[in-house]
CSV table of C-alpha atoms in Angstrom, one decimal:
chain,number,residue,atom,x,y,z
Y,14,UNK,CA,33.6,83.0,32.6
Y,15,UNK,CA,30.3,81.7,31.7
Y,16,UNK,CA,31.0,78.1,32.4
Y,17,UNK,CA,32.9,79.5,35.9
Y,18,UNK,CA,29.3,81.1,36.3
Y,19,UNK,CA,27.1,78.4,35.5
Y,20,UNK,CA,29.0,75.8,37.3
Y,21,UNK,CA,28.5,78.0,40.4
Y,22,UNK,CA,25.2,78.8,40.0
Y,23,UNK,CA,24.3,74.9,39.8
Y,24,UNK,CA,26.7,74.3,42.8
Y,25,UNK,CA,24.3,76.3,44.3
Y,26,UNK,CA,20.7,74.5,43.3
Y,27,UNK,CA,22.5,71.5,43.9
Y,28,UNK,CA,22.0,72.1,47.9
Y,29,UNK,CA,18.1,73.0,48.0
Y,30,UNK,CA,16.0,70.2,49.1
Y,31,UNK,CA,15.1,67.8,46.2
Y,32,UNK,CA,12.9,64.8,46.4
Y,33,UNK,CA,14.3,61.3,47.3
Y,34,UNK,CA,15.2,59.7,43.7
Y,35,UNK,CA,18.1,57.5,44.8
Y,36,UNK,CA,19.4,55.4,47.1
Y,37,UNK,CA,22.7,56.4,47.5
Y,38,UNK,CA,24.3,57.0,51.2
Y,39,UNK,CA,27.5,57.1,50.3
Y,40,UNK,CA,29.8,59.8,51.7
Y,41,UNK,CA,28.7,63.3,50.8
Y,42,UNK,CA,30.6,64.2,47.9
Y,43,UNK,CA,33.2,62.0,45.8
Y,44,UNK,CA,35.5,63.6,42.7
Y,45,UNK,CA,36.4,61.4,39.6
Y,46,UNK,CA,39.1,62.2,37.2
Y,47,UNK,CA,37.6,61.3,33.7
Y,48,UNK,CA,39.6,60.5,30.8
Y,49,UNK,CA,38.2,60.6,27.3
Y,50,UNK,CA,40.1,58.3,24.7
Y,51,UNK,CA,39.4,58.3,21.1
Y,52,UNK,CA,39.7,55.0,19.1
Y,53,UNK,CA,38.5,56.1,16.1
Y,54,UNK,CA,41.3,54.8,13.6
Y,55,UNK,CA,41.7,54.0,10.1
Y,56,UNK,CA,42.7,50.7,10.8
Y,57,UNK,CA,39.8,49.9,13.1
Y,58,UNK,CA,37.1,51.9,10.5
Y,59,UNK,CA,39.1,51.7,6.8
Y,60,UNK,CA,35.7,52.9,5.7
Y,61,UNK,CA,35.7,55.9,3.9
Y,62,UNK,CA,38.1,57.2,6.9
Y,63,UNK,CA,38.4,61.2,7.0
Y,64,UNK,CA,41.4,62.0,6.0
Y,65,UNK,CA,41.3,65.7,5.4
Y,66,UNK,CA,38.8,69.1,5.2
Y,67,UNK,CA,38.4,68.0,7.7
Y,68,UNK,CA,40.4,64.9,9.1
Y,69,UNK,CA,38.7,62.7,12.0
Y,70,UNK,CA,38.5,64.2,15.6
Y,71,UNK,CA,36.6,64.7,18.5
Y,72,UNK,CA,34.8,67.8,19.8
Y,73,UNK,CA,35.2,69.0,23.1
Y,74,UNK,CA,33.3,66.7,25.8
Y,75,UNK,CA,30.3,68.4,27.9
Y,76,UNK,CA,29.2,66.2,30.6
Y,77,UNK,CA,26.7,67.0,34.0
Y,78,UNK,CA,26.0,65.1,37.1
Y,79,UNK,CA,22.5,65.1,38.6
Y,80,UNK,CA,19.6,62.9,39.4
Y,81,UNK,CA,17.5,60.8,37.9
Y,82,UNK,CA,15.0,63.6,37.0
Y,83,UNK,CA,17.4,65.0,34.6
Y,84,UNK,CA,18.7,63.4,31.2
Y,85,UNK,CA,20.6,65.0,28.6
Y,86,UNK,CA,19.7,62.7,26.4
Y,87,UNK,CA,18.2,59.1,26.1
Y,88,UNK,CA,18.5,56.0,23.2
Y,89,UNK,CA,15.3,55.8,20.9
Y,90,UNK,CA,14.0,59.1,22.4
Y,91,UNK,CA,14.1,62.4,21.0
Y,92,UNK,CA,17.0,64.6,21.3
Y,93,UNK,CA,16.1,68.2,22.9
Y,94,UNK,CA,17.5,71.0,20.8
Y,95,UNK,CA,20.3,71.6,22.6
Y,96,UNK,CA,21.7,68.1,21.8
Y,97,UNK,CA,21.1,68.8,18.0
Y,98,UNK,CA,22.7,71.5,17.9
Y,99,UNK,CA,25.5,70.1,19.2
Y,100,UNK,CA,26.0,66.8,17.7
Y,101,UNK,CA,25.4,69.0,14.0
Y,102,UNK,CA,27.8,71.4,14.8
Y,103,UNK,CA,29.3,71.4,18.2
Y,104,UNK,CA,27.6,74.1,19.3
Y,105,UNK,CA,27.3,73.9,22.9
Y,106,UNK,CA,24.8,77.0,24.1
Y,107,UNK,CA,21.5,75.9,23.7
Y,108,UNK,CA,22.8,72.8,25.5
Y,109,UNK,CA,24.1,74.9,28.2
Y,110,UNK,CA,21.0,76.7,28.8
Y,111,UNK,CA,19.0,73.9,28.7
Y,112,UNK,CA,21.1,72.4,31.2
Y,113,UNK,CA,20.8,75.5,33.6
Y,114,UNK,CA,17.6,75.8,33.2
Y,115,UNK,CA,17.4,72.0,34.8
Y,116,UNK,CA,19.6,73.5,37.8
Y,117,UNK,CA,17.4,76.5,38.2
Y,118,UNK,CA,13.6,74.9,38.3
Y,119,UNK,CA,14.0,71.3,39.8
Y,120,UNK,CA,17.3,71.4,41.4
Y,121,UNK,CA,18.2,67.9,39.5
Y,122,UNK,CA,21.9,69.2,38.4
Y,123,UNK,CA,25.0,69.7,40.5
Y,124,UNK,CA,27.4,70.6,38.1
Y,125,UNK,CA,29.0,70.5,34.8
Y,126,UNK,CA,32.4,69.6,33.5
Y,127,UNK,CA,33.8,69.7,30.0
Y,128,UNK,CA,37.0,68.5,28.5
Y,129,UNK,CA,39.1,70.2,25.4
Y,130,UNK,CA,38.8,68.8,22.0
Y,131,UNK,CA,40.5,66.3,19.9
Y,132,UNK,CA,42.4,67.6,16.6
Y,133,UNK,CA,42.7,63.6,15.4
Y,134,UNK,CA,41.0,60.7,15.7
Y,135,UNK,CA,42.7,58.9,18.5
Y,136,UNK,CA,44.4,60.7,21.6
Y,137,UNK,CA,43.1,61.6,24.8
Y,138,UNK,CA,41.2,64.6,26.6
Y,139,UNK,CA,40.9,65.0,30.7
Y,140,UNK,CA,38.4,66.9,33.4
Y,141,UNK,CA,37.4,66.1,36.7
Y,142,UNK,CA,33.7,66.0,37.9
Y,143,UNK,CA,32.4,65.9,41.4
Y,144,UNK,CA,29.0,63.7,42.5
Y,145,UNK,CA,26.6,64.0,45.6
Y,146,UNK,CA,24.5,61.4,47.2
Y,147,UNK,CA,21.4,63.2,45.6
Y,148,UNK,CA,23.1,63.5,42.1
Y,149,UNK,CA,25.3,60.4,41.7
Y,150,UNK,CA,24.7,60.2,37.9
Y,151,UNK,CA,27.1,61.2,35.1
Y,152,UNK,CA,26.1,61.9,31.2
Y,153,UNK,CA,28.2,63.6,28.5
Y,154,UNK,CA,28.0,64.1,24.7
Y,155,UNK,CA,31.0,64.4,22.5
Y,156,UNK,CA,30.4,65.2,18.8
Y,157,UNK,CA,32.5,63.0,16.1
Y,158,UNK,CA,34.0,65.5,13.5
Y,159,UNK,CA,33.2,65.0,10.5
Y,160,UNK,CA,29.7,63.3,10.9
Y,161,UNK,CA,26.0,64.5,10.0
Y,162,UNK,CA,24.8,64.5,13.7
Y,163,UNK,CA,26.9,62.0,14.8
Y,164,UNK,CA,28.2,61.5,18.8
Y,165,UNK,CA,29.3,59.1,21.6
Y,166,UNK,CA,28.5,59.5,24.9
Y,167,UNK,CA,27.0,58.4,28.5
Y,168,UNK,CA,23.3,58.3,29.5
Y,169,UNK,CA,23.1,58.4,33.4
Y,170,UNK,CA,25.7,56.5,34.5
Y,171,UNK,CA,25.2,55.7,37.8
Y,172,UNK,CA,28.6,55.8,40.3
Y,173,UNK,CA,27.1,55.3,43.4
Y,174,UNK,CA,26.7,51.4,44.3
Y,175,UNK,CA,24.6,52.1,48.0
Y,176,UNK,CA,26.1,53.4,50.9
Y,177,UNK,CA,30.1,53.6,48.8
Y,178,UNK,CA,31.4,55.4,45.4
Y,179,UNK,CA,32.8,53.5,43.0
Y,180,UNK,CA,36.4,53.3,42.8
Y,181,UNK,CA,36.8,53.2,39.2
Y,182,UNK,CA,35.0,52.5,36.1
Y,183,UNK,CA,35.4,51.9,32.9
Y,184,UNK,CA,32.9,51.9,29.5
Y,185,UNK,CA,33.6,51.4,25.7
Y,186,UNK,CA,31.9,53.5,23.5
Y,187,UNK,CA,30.1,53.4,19.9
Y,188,UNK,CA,28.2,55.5,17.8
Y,189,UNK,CA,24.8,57.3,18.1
Y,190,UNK,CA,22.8,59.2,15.5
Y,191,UNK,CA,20.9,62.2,17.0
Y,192,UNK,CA,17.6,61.5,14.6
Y,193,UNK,CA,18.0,65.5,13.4
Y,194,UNK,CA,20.2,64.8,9.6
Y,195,UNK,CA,19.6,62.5,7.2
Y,196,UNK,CA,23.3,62.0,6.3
Y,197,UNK,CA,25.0,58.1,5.5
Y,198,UNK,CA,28.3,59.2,5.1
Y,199,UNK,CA,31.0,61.4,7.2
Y,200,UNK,CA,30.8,64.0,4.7
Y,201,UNK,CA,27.4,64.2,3.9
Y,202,UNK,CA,25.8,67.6,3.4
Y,203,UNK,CA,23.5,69.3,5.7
Y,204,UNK,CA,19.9,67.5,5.1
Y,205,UNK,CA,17.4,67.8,7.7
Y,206,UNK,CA,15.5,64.4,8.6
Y,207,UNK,CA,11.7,66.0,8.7
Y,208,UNK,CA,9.9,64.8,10.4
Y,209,UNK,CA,12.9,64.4,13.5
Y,210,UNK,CA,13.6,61.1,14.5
Y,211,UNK,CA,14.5,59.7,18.2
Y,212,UNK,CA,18.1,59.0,19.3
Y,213,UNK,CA,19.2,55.6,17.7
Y,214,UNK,CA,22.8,53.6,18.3
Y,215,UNK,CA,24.7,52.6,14.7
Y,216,UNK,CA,25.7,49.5,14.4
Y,217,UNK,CA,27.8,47.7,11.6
Y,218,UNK,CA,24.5,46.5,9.8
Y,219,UNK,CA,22.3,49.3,10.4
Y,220,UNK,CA,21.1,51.5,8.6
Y,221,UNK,CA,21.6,48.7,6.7
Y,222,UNK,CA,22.9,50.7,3.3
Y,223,UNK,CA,26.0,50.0,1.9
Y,224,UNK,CA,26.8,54.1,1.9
Y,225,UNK,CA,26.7,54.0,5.6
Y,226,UNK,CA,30.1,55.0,6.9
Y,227,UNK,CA,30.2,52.4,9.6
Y,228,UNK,CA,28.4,49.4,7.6
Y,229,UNK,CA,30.7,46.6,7.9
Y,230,UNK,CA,27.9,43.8,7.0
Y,231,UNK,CA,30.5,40.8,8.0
Y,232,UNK,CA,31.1,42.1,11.2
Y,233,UNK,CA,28.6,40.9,14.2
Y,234,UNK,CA,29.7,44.1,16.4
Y,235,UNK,CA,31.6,47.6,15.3
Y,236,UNK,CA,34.9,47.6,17.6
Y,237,UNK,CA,34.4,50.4,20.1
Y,238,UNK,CA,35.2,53.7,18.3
Y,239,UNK,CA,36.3,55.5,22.0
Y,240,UNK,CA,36.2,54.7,25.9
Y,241,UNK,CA,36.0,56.7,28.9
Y,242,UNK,CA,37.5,55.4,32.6
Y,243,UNK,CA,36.5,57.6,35.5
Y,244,UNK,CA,38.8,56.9,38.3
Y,245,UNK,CA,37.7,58.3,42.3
Y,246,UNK,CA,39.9,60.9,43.1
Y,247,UNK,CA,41.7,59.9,46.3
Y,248,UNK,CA,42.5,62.1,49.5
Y,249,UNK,CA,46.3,63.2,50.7
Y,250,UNK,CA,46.7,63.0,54.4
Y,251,UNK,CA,45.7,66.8,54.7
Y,252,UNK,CA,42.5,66.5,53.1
Y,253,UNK,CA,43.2,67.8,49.5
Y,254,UNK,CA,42.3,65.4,46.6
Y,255,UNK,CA,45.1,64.0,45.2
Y,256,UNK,CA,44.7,64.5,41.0
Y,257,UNK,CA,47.8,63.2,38.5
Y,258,UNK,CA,45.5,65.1,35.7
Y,259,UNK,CA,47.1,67.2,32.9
Y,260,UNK,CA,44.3,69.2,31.6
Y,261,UNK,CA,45.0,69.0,28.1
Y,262,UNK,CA,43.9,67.4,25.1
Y,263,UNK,CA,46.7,64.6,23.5
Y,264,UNK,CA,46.2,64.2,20.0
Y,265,UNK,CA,48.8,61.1,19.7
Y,266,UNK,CA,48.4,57.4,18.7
Y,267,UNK,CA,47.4,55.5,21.6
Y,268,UNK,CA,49.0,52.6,22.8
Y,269,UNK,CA,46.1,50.1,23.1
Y,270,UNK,CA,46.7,47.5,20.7
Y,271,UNK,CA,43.3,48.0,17.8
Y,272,UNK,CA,42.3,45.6,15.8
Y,273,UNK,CA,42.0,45.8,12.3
Y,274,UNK,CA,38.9,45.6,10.5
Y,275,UNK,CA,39.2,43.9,7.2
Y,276,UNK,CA,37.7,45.9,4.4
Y,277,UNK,CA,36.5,44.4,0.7
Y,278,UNK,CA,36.8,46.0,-2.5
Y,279,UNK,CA,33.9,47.4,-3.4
Y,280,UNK,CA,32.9,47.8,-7.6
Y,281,UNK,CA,30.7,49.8,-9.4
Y,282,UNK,CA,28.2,48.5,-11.5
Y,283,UNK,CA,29.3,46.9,-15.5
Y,284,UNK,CA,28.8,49.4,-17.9
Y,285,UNK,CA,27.2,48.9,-21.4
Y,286,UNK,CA,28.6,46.6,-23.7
Y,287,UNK,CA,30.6,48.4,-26.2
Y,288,UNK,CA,31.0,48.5,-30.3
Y,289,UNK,CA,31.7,45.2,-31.7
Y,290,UNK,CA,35.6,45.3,-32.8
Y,291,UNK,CA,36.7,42.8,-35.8
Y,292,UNK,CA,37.0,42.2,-39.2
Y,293,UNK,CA,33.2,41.5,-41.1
Y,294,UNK,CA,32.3,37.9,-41.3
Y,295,UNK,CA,34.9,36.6,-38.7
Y,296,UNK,CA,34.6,36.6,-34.9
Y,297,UNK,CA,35.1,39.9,-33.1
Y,298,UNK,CA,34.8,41.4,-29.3
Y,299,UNK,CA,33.4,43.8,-27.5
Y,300,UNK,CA,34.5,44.8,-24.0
Y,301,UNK,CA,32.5,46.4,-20.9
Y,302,UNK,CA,34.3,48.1,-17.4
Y,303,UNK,CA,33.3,48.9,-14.0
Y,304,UNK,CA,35.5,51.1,-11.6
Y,305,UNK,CA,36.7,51.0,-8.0
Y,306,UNK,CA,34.5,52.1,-5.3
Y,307,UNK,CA,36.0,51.3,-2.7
Y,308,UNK,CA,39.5,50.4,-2.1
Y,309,UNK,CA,40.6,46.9,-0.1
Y,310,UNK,CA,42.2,47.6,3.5
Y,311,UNK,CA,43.8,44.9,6.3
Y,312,UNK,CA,43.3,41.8,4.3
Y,313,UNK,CA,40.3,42.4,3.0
Y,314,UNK,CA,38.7,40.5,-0.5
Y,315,UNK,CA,40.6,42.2,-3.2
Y,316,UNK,CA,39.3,44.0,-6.7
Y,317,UNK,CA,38.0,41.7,-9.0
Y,318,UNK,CA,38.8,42.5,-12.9
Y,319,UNK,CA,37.7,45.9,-14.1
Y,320,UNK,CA,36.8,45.0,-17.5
Y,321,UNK,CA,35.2,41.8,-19.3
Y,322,UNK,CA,35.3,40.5,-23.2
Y,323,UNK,CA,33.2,38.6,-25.1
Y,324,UNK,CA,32.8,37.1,-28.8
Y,325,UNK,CA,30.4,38.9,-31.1
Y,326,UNK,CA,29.7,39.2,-34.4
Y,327,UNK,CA,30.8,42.6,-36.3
Y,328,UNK,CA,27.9,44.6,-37.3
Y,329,UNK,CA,27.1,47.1,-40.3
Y,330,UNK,CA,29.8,45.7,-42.2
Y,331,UNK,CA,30.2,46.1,-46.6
């Protein structure tokens, strides 16, 4: 009911007169199917890939079309509350009001769409979205689960190309950190980053600490963790837009062919020597070990030895 409501109410703000921000004179309205697709594999990102409480997925998508005197968010700028509090924990109110509240005072929104969740990492989610000549641009937010604060998404994507829409379009996706948690890992606990820090994309070298979930140092570029196609909805003979959607998440393997991203062993640190072992006054050994971090995956440089000796010389001995 409430997104029935709000999508009608911004419908409606979407008519008033709104200053001229584009140059768009296309037709006056265009519909796009959009389908989501999650990549996010453990073949494509080995590194310490969620397998359980909970395994990787995708929250549900929440995207709006409007005008250029809107954003829902923006890279290296601060994220407004509502998109904290939906990349932390995929809550989507404050989000939602914020968003309204765009509709209501400058008339920069014409509507919002949203697409059902992901239970698994890869799979597919569908919605539709509609655009107007004064609000040809498309953003959306979709949380990864697990992740401290964590999402993909699209910052004003712009389907209007002068006086035609865009038949189709197509945009791979990687991973943003929202600036609100200070979390490297997937699984990291709650830990505020005071004082907040601006929207920032992550990249296989940064941050550049080896507990980063997604640092893969001998890589020059992550492979693209999702992708969204939004394809112009085309018109029957009677007038009626013609949609092959199934609004319904797929939580399935995907047939796209993903490469695999090789993954090295890594070690922990040698531990202190140990006790000198031998009989007094003739050569003896002592031994030290380290332990597996993290375990090889897809051809990736395998575990070295876990334990090292060396001569020594017996000590305390009668």
């Amino acid at each position: 009911v409430i997104w029935t409501l709000l999508v009608t109410v911004l419908g409606c703000a979407s008519s008033l007169p709104v200053g001229e921000d584009s140059l768009c004179t296309a037709e006056e309205l265009a519909k796009y199917s959009i389908t989501f697709t999650g990549k996010w594999s453990q073949a494509a990102f080995p590194k310490q890939y969620p397998l359980y409480r909970p395994p990787a997925q995708w929250s549900s998508l929440l995207g709006v079309t409007h005008s250029s005197d809107y954003s829902m968010w923006k890279k290296n700028e601060y994220a407004s509350n509502g998109v904290r509090d939906f990349a932390e924990k995929g809550e989507a109110w404050v989000l939602m009001k914020e968003i309204e509240e765009a509709g209501e005072k400058i008339q920069s929104v014409h509507g919002i769409f949203s697409a059902p969740a992901i239970s698994s990492g890869t799979g597919q989610t569908f919605s539709e979205l509609e655009v107007h000549p004064r609000h040809p641009l498309v953003s959306f937010v979709v949380r990864i689960v697990p992740s401290p604060d964590w999402f993909v998404g699209i910052d004003s994507l712009n389907l209007c190309e002068g006086d035609h829409w865009m038949e189709e379009v197509s945009v791979d996706l990687f991973p943003y950190d929202a600036g609100t948690d200070s979390g490297f890992t997937f699984s990291s606990p709650n830990f505020a980053t005071i004082p907040q820090d601006t929207v920032t994309e992550i990249t296989c070298s940064s941050p550049s600490h080896p507990a980063n979930s997604f640092y893969y140092p001998k890589l020059k570029i992550l492979p693209p963790i999702a992708q969204v196609t939004m394809v112009k909805i085309k018109k029957n003979q009677l007038g009626l837009p013609v949609s092959y959607l199934h609004l319904e998440a797929k939580s399935n393997e995907i047939t796209d062919s993903v490469s695999e991203t090789p993954l090295d062993c890594e070690v922990s640190q040698w531990s202190s020597w140990g006790l000198c072992r031998g009989v007094c006054r003739k050569t003896g050994t002592k031994i030290r070990t380290r332990f597996v971090l993290l375990q090889p995956a897809n051809d990736g440089m395998p575990c070295p030895n876990l334990d090292e000796e060396t001569a020594c010389e017996p000590e305390n001995c009668v």
